[in-house]
């Protein structure tokens, strides 16, 4: 009976998730024909089944897969470096927002503005900033050609991305901070803990469940980054991500390779999410009985914190 | 997919969150992929059924945005004269990539929603080879009234697949005050002449940037490369579609620009130039010479203080080698979808659009270069666009970009090679050798 009630959900999931996924997987084993009749110039054949050739091309960087490893490492770089810096900045922002004594609303709103701006719009804005004669170069008093091939282009993407998404982590962390019982801090003060100790031993462990989920979502988001480098750098190799590679292949009606890249990205995201949850124990599933290992609340504080956990 | 999917706060299982995140990408590939098999079957053997050019009735015109409202006026005129053959405008997105995407999706679904298609000049080969557009009867159009170079852009394997509606060619914009200062009475015709002028000018003013064109890594770079190679007397592809990217002419063309970069006659920041960036640099008076599309003229001559070069501009043919060079052609052709009804009306409507009356009105309203020859001698047009004779010469002299089916891959390979050479990462010879290998591979498929 219980399964019967779940059936509509399962059917819906199969339709909106399973079906396209399966179709993509199937398409990724095909190659779109480009045989051309030399006399008329017309295309002769349709799709042919090529097995894993699209994947092998991608991994070996042969033919259509030439840009794969570049895109893979870019994706990884933007994700690892971007999300790390975002997390640190985000937590710092959350601490400021939580502590702001005066003009609380104003401080919070101003920190959240970057997150509220659509990515394409902020990418265009950063494009102006990173123009050869833009503000960034005026401030540096040195002409860095940000939108040319090289590390400066990667840095430009990272700066724009961090600017935009650090507030997201900040917002979620702030929500977590506000659920921490004030008594815990009072107890720490009584025990003579300094600010540094308070942060590492109380704030961070208690905000961790929320923070881990926020970082996880950012990870998933960053790994399929598309719009920011696409608008900011166009087709420069320095900004090419896996999503862009897939879109690019699809626009060349090379749907087999496009599907293969999408599947690789899908698998990569699954893997990272899985490892991340295993390592940090993100409570995405809403599981109530956590193992003690996952909560490193200082022993002395555990009784107090128990009741106030979300 | 452009913006992140909604935060899956409600989802209880990680798998779902992850699934949701990639579904967009997966669905995109799956949807378009699912029908591509059918689309590919369309042209087997090349014996496509002859299109019926007698059928008449209501049709649609699928084209980018009608920014001036002139198109709506044309449709009104047409519709009042042909009440039974009404033409409805379907406005496609502004970005040409997206227009192409929608047209391809439509063709793969064999939908009859679009009748007349506004095709970018570089899509001819792809649309023709896939039989997404029909071969058009040459005798139904006033082809003799249209500039021959523009008709070439709509031709594939000597068959006509579109009719040029507007065209475009780049011009060299010089500054009369700087030319005078360098002791010249007219704009330079060749790169050597131009570099000599820049060298003289830079002795007086080391801040002056010299020559600029679109050297950022995008479609504009293919425009540059194809033009340079043609100016040097070669071609990236020959008439049979064989690549010649490592020919002596191709090397000369590419190397000349590389020399400009090396010697500071072309500024390093030109590697970030698209049309607008280069126009801004010229308009601010930082560039002595600019190669760009004619739209620069009106903006550069603006008297509201936005341009520091107004009244000092002079247009001429782009620089070449033994004489003036050849510009790559842009523009829009009108084709007829293979899957549409009422192709007879479509043909009549296209003939109406390229008629001198409409062409002149369109030119005056939009400042886009008409494909019709007669318009270039029209007094009203000459008054509105004083550089029109030079533009006509540039178009007559113009080069088409490679007419290859896999244009997407080919243009990307050309951009990679040209960018690597101009940015100093590779020398011209190895860059063009690699390009030749790639193009041979791409066209051999």
mmCIF file of N, CA and C in Angstrom, chain A residues 211-255:
data_model
loop_
_atom_site.group_PDB
_atom_site.id
_atom_site.type_symbol
_atom_site.label_atom_id
_atom_site.label_comp_id
_atom_site.label_asym_id
_atom_site.label_seq_id
_atom_site.Cartn_x
_atom_site.Cartn_y
_atom_site.Cartn_z
ATOM 1 N N UNK A 211 26.237 25.059 7.166
ATOM 2 C CA UNK A 211 27.321 25.477 6.276
ATOM 3 C C UNK A 211 27.648 24.390 5.260
ATOM 4 N N UNK A 212 27.668 23.153 5.745
ATOM 5 C CA UNK A 212 28.015 22.056 4.849
ATOM 6 C C UNK A 212 26.994 21.931 3.722
ATOM 7 N N UNK A 213 25.724 22.101 4.045
ATOM 8 C CA UNK A 213 24.700 22.025 3.003
ATOM 9 C C UNK A 213 24.870 23.185 2.024
ATOM 10 N N UNK A 214 25.135 24.372 2.556
ATOM 11 C CA UNK A 214 25.321 25.537 1.687
ATOM 12 C C UNK A 214 26.492 25.314 0.744
ATOM 13 N N UNK A 215 27.603 24.817 1.284
ATOM 14 C CA UNK A 215 28.784 24.585 0.452
ATOM 15 C C UNK A 215 28.507 23.496 -0.575
ATOM 16 N N UNK A 216 27.760 22.482 -0.177
ATOM 17 C CA UNK A 216 27.429 21.414 -1.123
ATOM 18 C C UNK A 216 26.663 21.976 -2.318
ATOM 19 N N UNK A 217 25.652 22.784 -2.030
ATOM 20 C CA UNK A 217 24.875 23.366 -3.125
ATOM 21 C C UNK A 217 25.754 24.244 -4.014
ATOM 22 N N UNK A 218 26.640 24.971 -3.392
ATOM 23 C CA UNK A 218 27.539 25.825 -4.180
ATOM 24 C C UNK A 218 28.453 24.967 -5.060
ATOM 25 N N UNK A 219 28.919 23.856 -4.506
ATOM 26 C CA UNK A 219 29.768 22.944 -5.276
ATOM 27 C C UNK A 219 29.044 22.476 -6.530
ATOM 28 N N UNK A 220 27.796 22.003 -6.334
ATOM 29 C CA UNK A 220 27.028 21.495 -7.466
ATOM 30 C C UNK A 220 26.815 22.600 -8.487
ATOM 31 N N UNK A 221 26.558 23.799 -7.974
ATOM 32 C CA UNK A 221 26.313 24.948 -8.828
ATOM 33 C C UNK A 221 27.562 25.322 -9.621
ATOM 34 N N UNK A 222 28.688 25.368 -8.896
ATOM 35 C CA UNK A 222 29.935 25.811 -9.526
ATOM 36 C C UNK A 222 30.391 24.819 -10.590
ATOM 37 N N UNK A 223 30.117 23.543 -10.371
ATOM 38 C CA UNK A 223 30.596 22.545 -11.318
ATOM 39 C C UNK A 223 29.879 22.620 -12.652
ATOM 40 N N UNK A 224 28.666 23.143 -12.647
ATOM 41 C CA UNK A 224 28.006 23.292 -13.961
ATOM 42 C C UNK A 224 27.972 24.757 -14.391
ATOM 43 N N UNK A 225 28.966 25.516 -13.952
ATOM 44 C CA UNK A 225 29.049 26.927 -14.310
ATOM 45 C C UNK A 225 29.026 27.097 -15.825
ATOM 46 N N UNK A 226 28.221 28.001 -16.281
ATOM 47 C CA UNK A 226 28.122 28.211 -17.727
ATOM 48 C C UNK A 226 28.056 29.694 -18.080
ATOM 49 N N UNK A 227 27.065 30.364 -17.546
ATOM 50 C CA UNK A 227 26.764 31.706 -18.037
ATOM 51 C C UNK A 227 27.860 32.736 -17.811
ATOM 52 N N UNK A 228 28.509 32.653 -16.637
ATOM 53 C CA UNK A 228 29.517 33.673 -16.323
ATOM 54 C C UNK A 228 30.707 33.632 -17.296
ATOM 55 N N UNK A 229 31.422 32.504 -17.434
ATOM 56 C CA UNK A 229 32.527 32.500 -18.402
ATOM 57 C C UNK A 229 32.062 32.698 -19.836
ATOM 58 N N UNK A 230 30.861 32.217 -20.144
ATOM 59 C CA UNK A 230 30.340 32.332 -21.512
ATOM 60 C C UNK A 230 30.177 33.799 -21.903
ATOM 61 N N UNK A 231 29.625 34.574 -20.981
ATOM 62 C CA UNK A 231 29.400 35.990 -21.286
ATOM 63 C C UNK A 231 30.698 36.782 -21.143
ATOM 64 N N UNK A 232 31.462 36.462 -20.110
ATOM 65 C CA UNK A 232 32.660 37.253 -19.802
ATOM 66 C C UNK A 232 33.772 36.996 -20.821
ATOM 67 N N UNK A 233 33.986 35.741 -21.188
ATOM 68 C CA UNK A 233 35.147 35.395 -22.009
ATOM 69 C C UNK A 233 34.801 34.822 -23.370
ATOM 70 N N UNK A 234 33.531 34.526 -23.609
ATOM 71 C CA UNK A 234 33.179 33.915 -24.882
ATOM 72 C C UNK A 234 33.810 32.545 -25.017
ATOM 73 N N UNK A 235 34.463 32.295 -26.139
ATOM 74 C CA UNK A 235 34.963 30.947 -26.385
ATOM 75 C C UNK A 235 36.432 30.771 -26.006
ATOM 76 N N UNK A 236 36.983 31.683 -25.213
ATOM 77 C CA UNK A 236 38.381 31.534 -24.808
ATOM 78 C C UNK A 236 38.581 30.197 -24.096
ATOM 79 N N UNK A 237 39.675 29.505 -24.409
ATOM 80 C CA UNK A 237 39.948 28.220 -23.762
ATOM 81 C C UNK A 237 40.075 28.374 -22.248
ATOM 82 N N UNK A 238 40.588 29.521 -21.823
ATOM 83 C CA UNK A 238 40.831 29.733 -20.389
ATOM 84 C C UNK A 238 39.560 29.678 -19.563
ATOM 85 N N UNK A 239 38.417 29.918 -20.182
ATOM 86 C CA UNK A 239 37.179 29.949 -19.403
ATOM 87 C C UNK A 239 36.239 28.805 -19.736
ATOM 88 N N UNK A 240 36.688 27.914 -20.626
ATOM 89 C CA UNK A 240 35.819 26.828 -21.079
ATOM 90 C C UNK A 240 35.531 25.846 -19.939
ATOM 91 N N UNK A 241 34.245 25.629 -19.628
ATOM 92 C CA UNK A 241 33.886 24.624 -18.629
ATOM 93 C C UNK A 241 33.187 23.454 -19.331
ATOM 94 N N UNK A 242 32.930 22.397 -18.566
ATOM 95 C CA UNK A 242 32.306 21.219 -19.178
ATOM 96 C C UNK A 242 30.921 21.539 -19.738
ATOM 97 N N UNK A 243 30.145 22.359 -19.011
ATOM 98 C CA UNK A 243 28.820 22.728 -19.522
ATOM 99 C C UNK A 243 28.942 23.460 -20.845
ATOM 100 N N UNK A 244 29.932 24.365 -20.926
ATOM 101 C CA UNK A 244 30.106 25.116 -22.166
ATOM 102 C C UNK A 244 30.506 24.192 -23.304
ATOM 103 N N UNK A 245 31.335 23.215 -22.969
ATOM 104 C CA UNK A 245 31.787 22.269 -23.979
ATOM 105 C C UNK A 245 30.588 21.495 -24.542
ATOM 106 N N UNK A 246 29.690 21.086 -23.644
ATOM 107 C CA UNK A 246 28.509 20.337 -24.070
ATOM 108 C C UNK A 246 27.618 21.221 -24.954
ATOM 109 N N UNK A 247 27.395 22.452 -24.529
ATOM 110 C CA UNK A 247 26.559 23.356 -25.314
ATOM 111 C C UNK A 247 27.177 23.602 -26.684
ATOM 112 N N UNK A 248 28.491 23.791 -26.667
ATOM 113 C CA UNK A 248 29.210 24.066 -27.902
ATOM 114 C C UNK A 248 29.061 22.902 -28.876
ATOM 115 N N UNK A 249 29.231 21.684 -28.362
ATOM 116 C CA UNK A 249 29.099 20.509 -29.224
ATOM 117 C C UNK A 249 27.678 20.406 -29.766
ATOM 118 N N UNK A 250 26.688 20.692 -28.906
ATOM 119 C CA UNK A 250 25.302 20.607 -29.353
ATOM 120 C C UNK A 250 25.018 21.636 -30.440
ATOM 121 N N UNK A 251 25.609 22.815 -30.313
ATOM 122 C CA UNK A 251 25.341 23.844 -31.309
ATOM 123 C C UNK A 251 25.994 23.504 -32.645
ATOM 124 N N UNK A 252 26.961 22.583 -32.617
ATOM 125 C CA UNK A 252 27.534 22.121 -33.878
ATOM 126 C C UNK A 252 26.793 20.874 -34.358
ATOM 127 N N UNK A 253 25.597 20.655 -33.847
ATOM 128 C CA UNK A 253 24.771 19.477 -34.110
ATOM 129 C C UNK A 253 25.535 18.175 -33.882
ATOM 130 N N UNK A 254 26.516 18.247 -32.973
ATOM 131 C CA UNK A 254 27.300 17.063 -32.627
ATOM 132 C C UNK A 254 26.727 16.510 -31.316
ATOM 133 N N UNK A 255 25.483 15.999 -31.407
ATOM 134 C CA UNK A 255 24.746 15.694 -30.182
ATOM 135 C C UNK A 255 25.344 14.523 -29.406
#
